[in-house]
């Protein structure tokens, strides 16, 4: 008994000294502040005991936080604020930033924080959006992005009905929320492609100048052809042969029609249109085709809340989204064998028949031409994700210069994330090279299943309005990764089965008409192989505690 | 602080030494380290993880089978014969897990989704969010699409708002309804049934007394302390229902729906499947065969909704879904962990009662444990009995208190902590619906009347109110008006600290955590 007592005292001493040690060892002068419930950084999509315990502890913390917020809402709201200066001073570690982003993603903002608007000409919440102003039509980001896993896609009921008059269904365009997994890598791919295309254009201009004749250059980046440009000797550029991209040669990978360039733009515009939260940048500078309301310049939505989303908060959200895990392919090696329906026991067995079919399906996917647009792998040269931010405190409102907050996705992105492939460069060296590393180039292969190019999709999929100059029947190739988890399919969520989606690709005026018809001309065995292949495009199972 | 510190390396050495000591001692004694940590969790993570993982592997395998052979209609909804067999054998767990799967099953054209105008087979079906009268529209793809906030069988979130009884085109023609939480719905239905029987007994007693006394008799209708107004019966036995309040004139309490629309689980299952997914059951066809154009469609008897799919749902299917709902677990109190917070929690409950919220949101009502009868009337009638008290999912409702009331009697029944009086109240013009709601039996509920929403499970079902307009509990309280005006005024005049206590108390009306693998 005495021994036990003594040991208890030893434990007490240990804990006190440890905390003392931790407190003393801090060198920095970061001011202490409240944070929302911390998970501990990006959440891996891995199922094991460890992850389950992490999620469980997080859920407990969130419940406690909800209780605290019910008691003292003002104090709790402070935990969600973040300024860019705090991030730049090095006081915010990447895991903390990601945690804040996740907390913002889950948050049901109250009206005192700026949710919604106070304008008299629009109802407080509307299922149908009003023109380019928006709803709001949801109460949190996670309302629409939940299906198949956290930050996933939306169901048909989560559709937004945009660009209409707020009342009529036939005047609105339905938009199904796409899944957000792997968007950090998507932005990196788009940025690299834009840089490559711009380099080609610059080379064409230079070449036309030096040769003093008209030059026609093919625009190819990462194996995808965007048509060609013709440059006159004087420098005029003819864009009529351009395909699937705007004239600024910037690949815009977000949005169903491919109109948003960066994650940040997508986040800020969605916050306004779906939640009525106007970020600083939106209010001061703005984006095309977004209306802010008829209020005064500092508070256009007239809800008497200024700075509803600060640069720091937007950066946190963007960092969280960028570090989400990427969908992978789940090979059907071990599946379910079902003896009479449901009343008997079920067995899990090895399924070589499915694997065989999967291989056939994968080959057919390419053979019938799906892979031409839904390109399986895109290579990334550098895994650094750059989130831009602007210093909006300066007085001059003209041409704000962007700064970048960088994060290395190969280190910070949640697992699973794209794998590295090392490529030895093919250049012939004249001198013997000292460092062997200099010849190798690391590339990350991202299984996006998209070519980041816009295509015409025909009558059945035609919408009503042009969006930022993109015509109503043109869509960006949708990234098929994570497909199985993100039903229903297509931009309006109208296709529940794969066949319905493939059939819609085959209407008049569609670039995919041949591929679609080829699919339907196959026999049942081959069709089912392709369907099994599509069904393997999934997101690794992840844990969620509700 | 800096001066009193020992250097980092020294402190590191000391802490390593202490860690060593600690590890050694904890090996040789059995003092758990968790003495100073937070209390143990209320879920068994390992067991839940295994279960959730198996469910996931199950659904993944089925997705692969379905991809290769789309003619495989996974009928996890049982026929009436299979249902009888399961119930006789007592295999309620199998029944529940199979029906749970169908709760998440995505309804597609082959199953019978939708009604005309239909796009050709294999073409996509654009969504129809605004319902076309009583024919419904095309909302989510499965029950889970809307009923999941806080976990499976939960409520809806900001986007799970259905637009009922509209004209198919205009948002303003429809009534907005957020998806309510489904936990505990079996117990709720049973309670409403018992309360209705009580009210009807009181009315029948009044008729008997009036006839005997040959005089007009006035009888107050009240059940468990909740007053439903009064009836006046003339000596001939004619009943005057004009002073009945909060319930329909047939004295049937309808606890399901925001305005109290249904009292039967089979009815609501049938209606939800029809309005949200376009699936027509035999029972629905039988019920509305005289009003086919309004409710069913103009097709032939075997395919009234003209979607070329026959036998979309039969009696067994509807009964399985109703049994599933009857077996659902109940919400719980999730009180705070530390003692000081627990004392504040009690204070919050005290304030809740002091400002009069409990006048309508009554903390508990008592239900007698018995089996719920589930009967489906199609061409033939199918009846079965499900007892949620014996076979319901955990956490189940159990009889745990034996305290006596003011008269010294021990009241009968298990307490159901629903925080509602199951009565309709006027909540003022601001919260009023755009239109009155016509019920299936022909009566109409006025637009400003709402059934007191049970507050159990509140913590996880944000946003609040019938269309999800209130982001937080505070906003929800401030929007109450009409009959709740005095309580809201009292709430408004409380100090912020005291208001916070009430909200913190309401946040403890939660549900059990559930681990999902998805």
Short mmCIF file of C-alpha atoms in Angstrom, two decimals, chain A residues 25-485:
data_model
loop_
_atom_site.label_atom_id
_atom_site.label_comp_id
_atom_site.label_asym_id
_atom_site.label_seq_id
_atom_site.Cartn_x
_atom_site.Cartn_y
_atom_site.Cartn_z
CA UNK A 25 12.11 24.98 -23.34
CA UNK A 26 10.10 27.33 -25.52
CA UNK A 27 12.33 29.82 -27.16
CA UNK A 28 9.90 31.73 -29.32
CA UNK A 29 7.78 34.73 -28.38
CA UNK A 30 4.57 33.67 -30.03
CA UNK A 31 1.59 35.09 -28.22
CA UNK A 32 -0.66 32.44 -26.82
CA UNK A 33 -4.09 32.26 -28.40
CA UNK A 34 -7.10 30.06 -28.61
CA UNK A 35 -7.39 27.51 -31.38
CA UNK A 36 -10.35 25.39 -32.38
CA UNK A 37 -10.23 21.66 -31.54
CA UNK A 38 -7.00 20.24 -32.97
CA UNK A 39 -6.81 16.98 -34.86
CA UNK A 40 -3.06 17.08 -35.27
CA UNK A 41 -2.60 18.02 -38.90
CA UNK A 42 -3.79 16.47 -42.17
CA UNK A 43 -5.96 13.38 -41.61
CA UNK A 44 -4.78 10.25 -43.39
CA UNK A 45 -7.29 8.12 -45.23
CA UNK A 46 -6.04 4.98 -43.54
CA UNK A 47 -8.05 2.58 -41.41
CA UNK A 48 -6.34 1.27 -38.32
CA UNK A 49 -6.59 1.47 -34.58
CA UNK A 50 -4.30 4.48 -34.36
CA UNK A 51 -6.30 6.61 -36.74
CA UNK A 52 -9.53 5.56 -35.05
CA UNK A 53 -8.21 6.74 -31.71
CA UNK A 54 -7.06 10.02 -33.20
CA UNK A 55 -10.48 10.62 -34.68
CA UNK A 56 -12.15 9.69 -31.42
CA UNK A 57 -10.08 12.13 -29.42
CA UNK A 58 -10.85 14.81 -32.00
CA UNK A 59 -14.56 14.12 -31.70
CA UNK A 60 -14.37 14.45 -27.93
CA UNK A 61 -12.57 17.76 -28.26
CA UNK A 62 -15.12 19.02 -30.74
CA UNK A 63 -17.98 18.09 -28.43
CA UNK A 64 -16.32 19.98 -25.60
CA UNK A 65 -15.74 22.92 -27.87
CA UNK A 66 -19.38 22.95 -28.96
CA UNK A 67 -20.38 23.06 -25.32
CA UNK A 68 -17.99 25.92 -24.66
CA UNK A 69 -19.27 27.80 -27.64
CA UNK A 70 -22.85 27.41 -26.51
CA UNK A 71 -21.85 29.00 -23.22
CA UNK A 72 -19.52 31.72 -24.48
CA UNK A 73 -20.01 32.27 -28.21
CA UNK A 74 -17.89 35.41 -28.49
CA UNK A 75 -14.88 33.78 -26.91
CA UNK A 76 -15.21 30.67 -29.04
CA UNK A 77 -15.46 32.77 -32.19
CA UNK A 78 -12.05 34.29 -31.48
CA UNK A 79 -10.48 30.88 -31.88
CA UNK A 80 -11.49 30.85 -35.54
CA UNK A 81 -9.90 34.16 -36.46
CA UNK A 82 -6.49 34.26 -38.06
CA UNK A 83 -4.46 37.04 -39.60
CA UNK A 84 -1.86 36.61 -42.30
CA UNK A 85 0.73 38.28 -40.08
CA UNK A 86 0.47 35.46 -37.58
CA UNK A 87 1.24 32.91 -40.28
CA UNK A 88 4.15 34.94 -41.64
CA UNK A 89 5.71 35.41 -38.21
CA UNK A 90 6.20 31.65 -38.01
CA UNK A 91 3.91 31.20 -35.05
CA UNK A 92 1.50 28.95 -36.87
CA UNK A 93 2.79 25.48 -37.71
CA UNK A 94 1.43 23.66 -40.75
CA UNK A 95 -0.60 21.14 -38.72
CA UNK A 96 -2.21 23.96 -36.79
CA UNK A 97 -3.04 25.80 -39.99
CA UNK A 98 -4.58 22.67 -41.49
CA UNK A 99 -6.58 22.10 -38.31
CA UNK A 100 -7.95 25.62 -38.46
CA UNK A 101 -8.84 25.08 -42.09
CA UNK A 102 -10.69 21.89 -41.21
CA UNK A 103 -12.51 23.66 -38.39
CA UNK A 104 -13.57 26.44 -40.76
CA UNK A 105 -14.71 23.85 -43.29
CA UNK A 106 -16.96 22.26 -40.65
CA UNK A 107 -18.15 25.46 -39.09
CA UNK A 108 -21.73 26.66 -39.08
CA UNK A 109 -20.99 30.35 -39.01
CA UNK A 110 -23.54 32.39 -37.10
CA UNK A 111 -25.01 35.56 -38.49
CA UNK A 112 -22.94 37.64 -36.07
CA UNK A 113 -19.84 36.31 -37.80
CA UNK A 114 -21.08 37.32 -41.19
CA UNK A 115 -23.05 34.32 -42.46
CA UNK A 116 -25.71 35.41 -44.90
CA UNK A 117 -26.64 38.94 -45.68
CA UNK A 118 -28.94 41.73 -44.56
CA UNK A 119 -30.21 42.83 -47.93
CA UNK A 120 -33.92 43.44 -48.30
CA UNK A 121 -34.18 42.52 -51.95
CA UNK A 122 -33.17 38.88 -51.40
CA UNK A 123 -34.66 36.32 -48.96
CA UNK A 124 -32.38 35.34 -46.09
CA UNK A 125 -31.80 31.87 -47.46
CA UNK A 126 -32.79 30.55 -50.82
CA UNK A 127 -32.54 27.10 -52.30
CA UNK A 128 -32.23 28.73 -55.68
CA UNK A 129 -29.49 31.29 -56.20
CA UNK A 130 -30.15 34.79 -57.43
CA UNK A 131 -28.10 35.50 -60.52
CA UNK A 132 -24.47 35.98 -59.61
CA UNK A 133 -25.23 37.04 -56.07
CA UNK A 134 -25.86 33.60 -54.69
CA UNK A 135 -28.05 32.19 -51.91
CA UNK A 136 -26.91 31.52 -49.30
CA UNK A 137 -28.09 27.95 -49.82
CA UNK A 138 -26.05 25.93 -47.35
CA UNK A 139 -25.06 26.32 -43.74
CA UNK A 140 -21.48 25.01 -43.83
CA UNK A 141 -18.98 23.75 -46.42
CA UNK A 142 -19.41 20.20 -45.20
CA UNK A 143 -23.17 20.34 -45.97
CA UNK A 144 -22.47 19.82 -49.66
CA UNK A 145 -19.05 18.17 -49.56
CA UNK A 146 -19.59 14.99 -47.53
CA UNK A 147 -20.39 12.07 -49.76
CA UNK A 148 -17.99 9.16 -49.88
CA UNK A 149 -15.91 10.60 -47.06
CA UNK A 150 -14.97 13.86 -45.50
CA UNK A 151 -14.64 16.72 -48.01
CA UNK A 152 -16.20 14.53 -50.67
CA UNK A 153 -18.83 15.27 -53.26
CA UNK A 154 -22.49 15.98 -52.85
CA UNK A 155 -25.68 14.08 -53.45
CA UNK A 156 -28.38 15.15 -55.84
CA UNK A 157 -30.18 16.90 -53.03
CA UNK A 158 -27.10 19.08 -52.39
CA UNK A 159 -27.24 20.53 -55.89
CA UNK A 160 -27.16 24.25 -56.19
CA UNK A 161 -29.42 25.88 -58.76
CA UNK A 162 -27.37 28.80 -59.96
CA UNK A 163 -27.54 31.79 -62.24
CA UNK A 164 -31.33 31.88 -62.22
CA UNK A 165 -33.79 34.31 -60.73
CA UNK A 166 -34.07 32.67 -57.33
CA UNK A 167 -37.46 31.16 -58.03
CA UNK A 168 -37.75 29.26 -61.30
CA UNK A 169 -36.20 25.86 -61.85
CA UNK A 170 -36.11 26.12 -65.62
CA UNK A 171 -34.06 29.32 -65.51
CA UNK A 172 -31.41 27.86 -63.24
CA UNK A 173 -28.43 25.66 -63.93
CA UNK A 174 -28.06 22.69 -61.64
CA UNK A 175 -24.59 22.10 -60.26
CA UNK A 176 -23.65 19.01 -58.28
CA UNK A 177 -20.82 19.55 -55.77
CA UNK A 178 -17.64 17.74 -56.93
CA UNK A 179 -15.32 15.90 -54.55
CA UNK A 180 -12.43 17.87 -53.10
CA UNK A 181 -9.89 15.12 -52.58
CA UNK A 182 -6.48 15.80 -54.07
CA UNK A 183 -7.22 19.37 -55.15
CA UNK A 184 -3.78 20.56 -54.04
CA UNK A 185 -2.12 18.36 -56.63
CA UNK A 186 -4.67 19.47 -59.21
CA UNK A 187 -3.68 23.08 -58.74
CA UNK A 188 0.01 22.21 -59.05
CA UNK A 189 -0.65 20.37 -62.32
CA UNK A 190 -2.61 23.31 -63.68
CA UNK A 191 0.07 25.81 -62.70
CA UNK A 192 2.79 23.76 -64.30
CA UNK A 193 0.77 23.31 -67.48
CA UNK A 194 0.05 27.02 -67.70
CA UNK A 195 3.75 27.80 -67.26
CA UNK A 196 4.71 25.34 -69.97
CA UNK A 197 2.14 26.71 -72.41
CA UNK A 198 3.21 30.25 -71.76
CA UNK A 199 6.83 29.28 -72.36
CA UNK A 200 5.84 27.78 -75.69
CA UNK A 201 4.04 30.99 -76.61
CA UNK A 202 7.02 33.10 -75.65
CA UNK A 203 9.29 30.89 -77.71
CA UNK A 204 6.92 31.22 -80.65
CA UNK A 205 6.92 35.01 -80.39
CA UNK A 206 10.71 35.10 -80.12
CA UNK A 207 11.11 32.71 -82.97
CA UNK A 208 8.73 34.70 -85.18
CA UNK A 209 10.66 37.86 -84.37
CA UNK A 210 14.07 36.42 -85.09
CA UNK A 211 13.09 34.54 -88.21
CA UNK A 212 10.85 37.43 -89.28
CA UNK A 213 8.13 35.12 -90.56
CA UNK A 214 4.84 33.63 -89.40
CA UNK A 215 5.34 30.75 -87.01
CA UNK A 216 2.79 28.14 -86.04
CA UNK A 217 3.40 26.36 -82.74
CA UNK A 218 1.60 23.35 -81.33
CA UNK A 219 0.62 23.88 -77.71
CA UNK A 220 1.39 20.65 -75.94
CA UNK A 221 1.84 20.26 -72.22
CA UNK A 222 2.17 16.99 -70.29
CA UNK A 223 1.02 15.07 -73.33
CA UNK A 224 -2.16 17.09 -73.83
CA UNK A 225 -2.59 19.12 -76.99
CA UNK A 226 -4.36 22.46 -76.72
CA UNK A 227 -4.39 23.17 -80.43
CA UNK A 228 -1.96 25.67 -81.91
CA UNK A 229 -1.23 29.37 -82.19
CA UNK A 230 0.01 31.27 -85.19
CA UNK A 231 2.38 34.17 -84.48
CA UNK A 232 3.05 36.92 -87.00
CA UNK A 233 6.47 38.45 -87.32
CA UNK A 234 5.25 41.70 -85.79
CA UNK A 235 3.95 39.82 -82.74
CA UNK A 236 0.21 39.45 -83.37
CA UNK A 237 -1.05 36.10 -82.28
CA UNK A 238 -3.87 34.24 -83.95
CA UNK A 239 -5.81 32.06 -81.50
CA UNK A 240 -8.41 30.55 -83.79
CA UNK A 241 -6.84 27.08 -83.61
CA UNK A 242 -6.81 27.14 -79.84
CA UNK A 243 -8.70 24.28 -78.18
CA UNK A 244 -10.00 23.81 -74.70
CA UNK A 245 -8.34 26.77 -73.00
CA UNK A 246 -8.72 30.55 -72.76
CA UNK A 247 -6.56 32.95 -74.67
CA UNK A 248 -4.48 33.75 -71.62
CA UNK A 249 -3.19 30.14 -71.84
CA UNK A 250 -3.93 29.58 -68.17
CA UNK A 251 -5.33 26.17 -67.27
CA UNK A 252 -8.27 26.70 -64.91
CA UNK A 253 -9.01 23.34 -63.29
CA UNK A 254 -11.80 24.18 -60.86
CA UNK A 255 -15.51 24.42 -61.58
CA UNK A 256 -17.48 22.21 -63.93
CA UNK A 257 -16.68 24.43 -66.90
CA UNK A 258 -13.11 24.99 -65.81
CA UNK A 259 -13.34 28.66 -64.91
CA UNK A 260 -11.53 29.05 -61.59
CA UNK A 261 -7.77 29.25 -61.68
CA UNK A 262 -6.85 28.65 -58.07
CA UNK A 263 -8.29 26.94 -55.01
CA UNK A 264 -8.38 30.30 -53.35
CA UNK A 265 -10.65 31.76 -55.99
CA UNK A 266 -12.96 28.77 -55.71
CA UNK A 267 -13.05 29.03 -51.91
CA UNK A 268 -13.79 32.75 -51.85
CA UNK A 269 -16.47 32.64 -54.51
CA UNK A 270 -18.15 29.62 -52.90
CA UNK A 271 -18.08 31.30 -49.51
CA UNK A 272 -19.99 34.23 -50.96
CA UNK A 273 -22.44 32.31 -53.13
CA UNK A 274 -23.22 29.45 -50.80
CA UNK A 275 -22.67 30.95 -47.35
CA UNK A 276 -22.92 34.69 -47.78
CA UNK A 277 -19.44 35.14 -46.30
CA UNK A 278 -17.57 37.89 -48.07
CA UNK A 279 -13.83 37.65 -47.77
CA UNK A 280 -11.61 40.71 -47.61
CA UNK A 281 -10.17 40.24 -51.05
CA UNK A 282 -13.61 39.77 -52.56
CA UNK A 283 -14.86 43.00 -51.07
CA UNK A 284 -11.83 45.07 -51.95
CA UNK A 285 -10.85 43.65 -55.31
CA UNK A 286 -13.49 41.15 -56.42
CA UNK A 287 -13.77 38.45 -59.03
CA UNK A 288 -15.60 38.47 -62.37
CA UNK A 289 -19.23 37.33 -62.37
CA UNK A 290 -19.73 37.69 -58.64
CA UNK A 291 -22.18 40.23 -57.29
CA UNK A 292 -21.73 41.40 -53.76
CA UNK A 293 -24.89 43.30 -52.94
CA UNK A 294 -26.07 46.87 -52.91
CA UNK A 295 -24.65 47.98 -49.59
CA UNK A 296 -21.78 50.40 -48.93
CA UNK A 297 -18.35 49.57 -50.26
CA UNK A 298 -17.03 48.23 -46.97
CA UNK A 299 -20.04 46.01 -46.31
CA UNK A 300 -21.83 45.22 -49.56
CA UNK A 301 -24.07 42.53 -48.06
CA UNK A 302 -25.20 44.92 -45.34
CA UNK A 303 -25.03 42.45 -42.49
CA UNK A 304 -23.02 44.89 -40.38
CA UNK A 305 -20.07 42.56 -40.19
CA UNK A 306 -16.79 43.64 -41.73
CA UNK A 307 -13.92 41.35 -42.73
CA UNK A 308 -16.08 38.24 -42.66
CA UNK A 309 -13.19 36.12 -43.90
CA UNK A 310 -9.65 37.39 -43.51
CA UNK A 311 -6.66 36.50 -45.71
CA UNK A 312 -5.36 34.28 -42.95
CA UNK A 313 -8.59 32.33 -42.73
CA UNK A 314 -8.73 31.88 -46.49
CA UNK A 315 -5.14 30.64 -46.42
CA UNK A 316 -6.04 28.18 -43.68
CA UNK A 317 -8.96 26.82 -45.71
CA UNK A 318 -6.85 26.58 -48.85
CA UNK A 319 -4.05 24.81 -46.98
CA UNK A 320 -6.52 22.32 -45.51
CA UNK A 321 -7.96 21.57 -48.94
CA UNK A 322 -4.53 21.32 -50.53
CA UNK A 323 -3.35 18.74 -48.01
CA UNK A 324 -6.34 16.43 -48.42
CA UNK A 325 -5.49 12.89 -49.41
CA UNK A 326 -5.73 11.78 -53.03
CA UNK A 327 -8.02 9.08 -54.33
CA UNK A 328 -6.38 5.84 -55.44
CA UNK A 329 -7.39 2.76 -57.34
CA UNK A 330 -8.79 -0.07 -55.23
CA UNK A 331 -7.98 -3.27 -57.05
CA UNK A 332 -10.75 -5.86 -56.57
CA UNK A 333 -8.45 -8.54 -55.20
CA UNK A 334 -10.47 -9.47 -52.14
CA UNK A 335 -14.20 -9.24 -52.26
CA UNK A 336 -17.51 -10.50 -51.19
CA UNK A 337 -19.14 -13.77 -51.99
CA UNK A 338 -22.75 -13.83 -51.26
CA UNK A 339 -24.64 -17.01 -50.47
CA UNK A 340 -28.49 -16.66 -50.45
CA UNK A 341 -29.38 -13.01 -50.01
CA UNK A 342 -28.61 -11.60 -46.65
CA UNK A 343 -30.01 -14.27 -44.37
CA UNK A 344 -26.95 -16.48 -44.53
CA UNK A 345 -23.39 -15.64 -43.53
CA UNK A 346 -21.24 -13.69 -45.98
CA UNK A 347 -17.74 -14.62 -46.93
CA UNK A 348 -14.78 -12.58 -48.01
CA UNK A 349 -12.68 -14.45 -50.52
CA UNK A 350 -9.92 -13.82 -53.05
CA UNK A 351 -11.37 -12.71 -56.34
CA UNK A 352 -9.01 -13.41 -59.24
CA UNK A 353 -11.96 -13.29 -61.61
CA UNK A 354 -12.52 -9.67 -60.69
CA UNK A 355 -8.84 -8.82 -61.05
CA UNK A 356 -8.77 -10.34 -64.49
CA UNK A 357 -11.81 -8.37 -65.47
CA UNK A 358 -10.26 -5.22 -64.09
CA UNK A 359 -7.21 -5.66 -66.27
CA UNK A 360 -9.42 -6.15 -69.30
CA UNK A 361 -11.45 -3.10 -68.35
CA UNK A 362 -8.35 -0.98 -67.98
CA UNK A 363 -7.18 -1.91 -71.44
CA UNK A 364 -10.62 -1.34 -72.95
CA UNK A 365 -10.86 2.05 -71.24
CA UNK A 366 -7.94 3.16 -73.32
CA UNK A 367 -8.93 1.25 -76.41
CA UNK A 368 -12.35 2.79 -76.86
CA UNK A 369 -10.94 6.26 -76.39
CA UNK A 370 -12.03 7.24 -72.91
CA UNK A 371 -8.42 7.67 -71.89
CA UNK A 372 -7.93 10.27 -74.61
CA UNK A 373 -9.66 12.87 -72.46
CA UNK A 374 -9.78 11.08 -69.13
CA UNK A 375 -6.04 10.70 -69.06
CA UNK A 376 -5.07 8.33 -66.27
CA UNK A 377 -1.80 9.82 -65.07
CA UNK A 378 -0.44 13.34 -65.04
CA UNK A 379 3.14 13.98 -63.96
CA UNK A 380 4.07 16.72 -61.54
CA UNK A 381 7.64 18.02 -61.37
CA UNK A 382 7.54 19.81 -58.07
CA UNK A 383 5.22 19.08 -55.17
CA UNK A 384 5.31 22.62 -53.82
CA UNK A 385 1.83 24.06 -53.51
CA UNK A 386 1.74 27.83 -53.62
CA UNK A 387 -1.18 29.59 -52.05
CA UNK A 388 -1.29 33.21 -53.03
CA UNK A 389 -2.32 35.94 -50.69
CA UNK A 390 -2.51 39.70 -50.88
CA UNK A 391 -1.58 42.41 -48.44
CA UNK A 392 -4.84 44.29 -48.34
CA UNK A 393 -3.82 46.78 -45.71
CA UNK A 394 -1.95 49.00 -48.12
CA UNK A 395 -3.91 52.01 -49.20
CA UNK A 396 -3.43 51.69 -52.92
CA UNK A 397 -6.19 49.60 -54.41
CA UNK A 398 -4.54 49.21 -57.78
CA UNK A 399 -2.72 46.04 -58.85
CA UNK A 400 -2.20 44.28 -55.55
CA UNK A 401 0.95 42.22 -55.66
CA UNK A 402 0.55 38.59 -54.74
CA UNK A 403 2.76 36.88 -52.22
CA UNK A 404 2.90 33.12 -51.81
CA UNK A 405 2.57 30.83 -48.86
CA UNK A 406 4.29 27.62 -49.84
CA UNK A 407 3.76 24.12 -48.59
CA UNK A 408 5.46 20.92 -49.69
CA UNK A 409 2.73 18.43 -50.46
CA UNK A 410 5.06 15.43 -50.58
CA UNK A 411 5.75 16.09 -46.92
CA UNK A 412 2.45 17.44 -45.67
CA UNK A 413 -0.34 16.01 -47.75
CA UNK A 414 -2.43 13.36 -46.05
CA UNK A 415 -1.73 9.83 -47.10
CA UNK A 416 -2.29 8.24 -49.54
CA UNK A 417 -0.85 10.76 -51.95
CA UNK A 418 0.75 10.38 -55.36
CA UNK A 419 3.85 8.24 -55.59
CA UNK A 420 7.27 9.35 -56.74
CA UNK A 421 8.74 8.09 -59.95
CA UNK A 422 12.38 8.84 -60.63
CA UNK A 423 13.31 9.66 -64.16
CA UNK A 424 16.89 9.69 -65.31
CA UNK A 425 17.28 12.53 -67.76
CA UNK A 426 18.29 11.62 -71.29
CA UNK A 427 20.80 14.40 -71.88
CA UNK A 428 24.24 13.36 -73.03
CA UNK A 429 26.84 14.81 -70.72
CA UNK A 430 30.10 16.12 -72.22
CA UNK A 431 31.89 16.05 -68.92
CA UNK A 432 31.71 13.26 -66.35
CA UNK A 433 29.18 14.28 -63.75
CA UNK A 434 30.28 14.36 -60.12
CA UNK A 435 26.91 14.10 -58.52
CA UNK A 436 24.71 11.32 -59.86
CA UNK A 437 21.64 12.97 -58.39
CA UNK A 438 21.87 15.85 -60.81
CA UNK A 439 20.76 13.63 -63.67
CA UNK A 440 17.66 12.26 -62.02
CA UNK A 441 14.43 14.13 -62.04
CA UNK A 442 11.73 13.28 -59.55
CA UNK A 443 8.19 13.25 -60.81
CA UNK A 444 5.02 12.60 -58.92
CA UNK A 445 2.38 10.68 -60.84
CA UNK A 446 -1.11 11.87 -60.03
CA UNK A 447 -3.92 9.51 -61.09
CA UNK A 448 -6.38 12.29 -61.97
CA UNK A 449 -8.04 10.76 -65.06
CA UNK A 450 -8.42 14.13 -66.73
CA UNK A 451 -6.59 16.15 -69.38
CA UNK A 452 -7.45 19.55 -67.87
CA UNK A 453 -8.91 20.64 -71.18
CA UNK A 454 -12.39 21.84 -72.03
CA UNK A 455 -14.50 19.89 -74.49
CA UNK A 456 -17.85 20.28 -76.18
CA UNK A 457 -20.26 17.74 -74.79
CA UNK A 458 -23.30 17.94 -77.00
CA UNK A 459 -27.02 18.54 -76.70
CA UNK A 460 -27.97 16.36 -73.74
CA UNK A 461 -25.45 18.00 -71.45
CA UNK A 462 -25.97 21.50 -72.69
CA UNK A 463 -26.66 24.10 -70.04
CA UNK A 464 -28.39 27.44 -70.26
CA UNK A 465 -25.78 30.13 -69.79
CA UNK A 466 -22.21 30.87 -70.68
CA UNK A 467 -19.90 31.13 -67.74
CA UNK A 468 -17.01 33.59 -68.04
CA UNK A 469 -17.10 33.26 -71.78
CA UNK A 470 -17.25 29.46 -71.82
CA UNK A 471 -20.20 28.33 -73.89
CA UNK A 472 -23.07 26.37 -72.45
CA UNK A 473 -22.17 22.99 -73.91
CA UNK A 474 -18.49 23.09 -72.96
CA UNK A 475 -17.14 21.43 -69.82
CA UNK A 476 -13.73 20.72 -68.37
CA UNK A 477 -12.94 16.99 -68.41
CA UNK A 478 -14.13 15.88 -65.04
CA UNK A 479 -11.47 14.17 -62.94
CA UNK A 480 -12.60 10.59 -62.52
CA UNK A 481 -10.54 9.75 -59.48
CA UNK A 482 -12.73 8.80 -56.56
CA UNK A 483 -15.57 8.03 -58.99
CA UNK A 484 -17.20 5.20 -57.12
CA UNK A 485 -17.73 7.34 -54.05
#
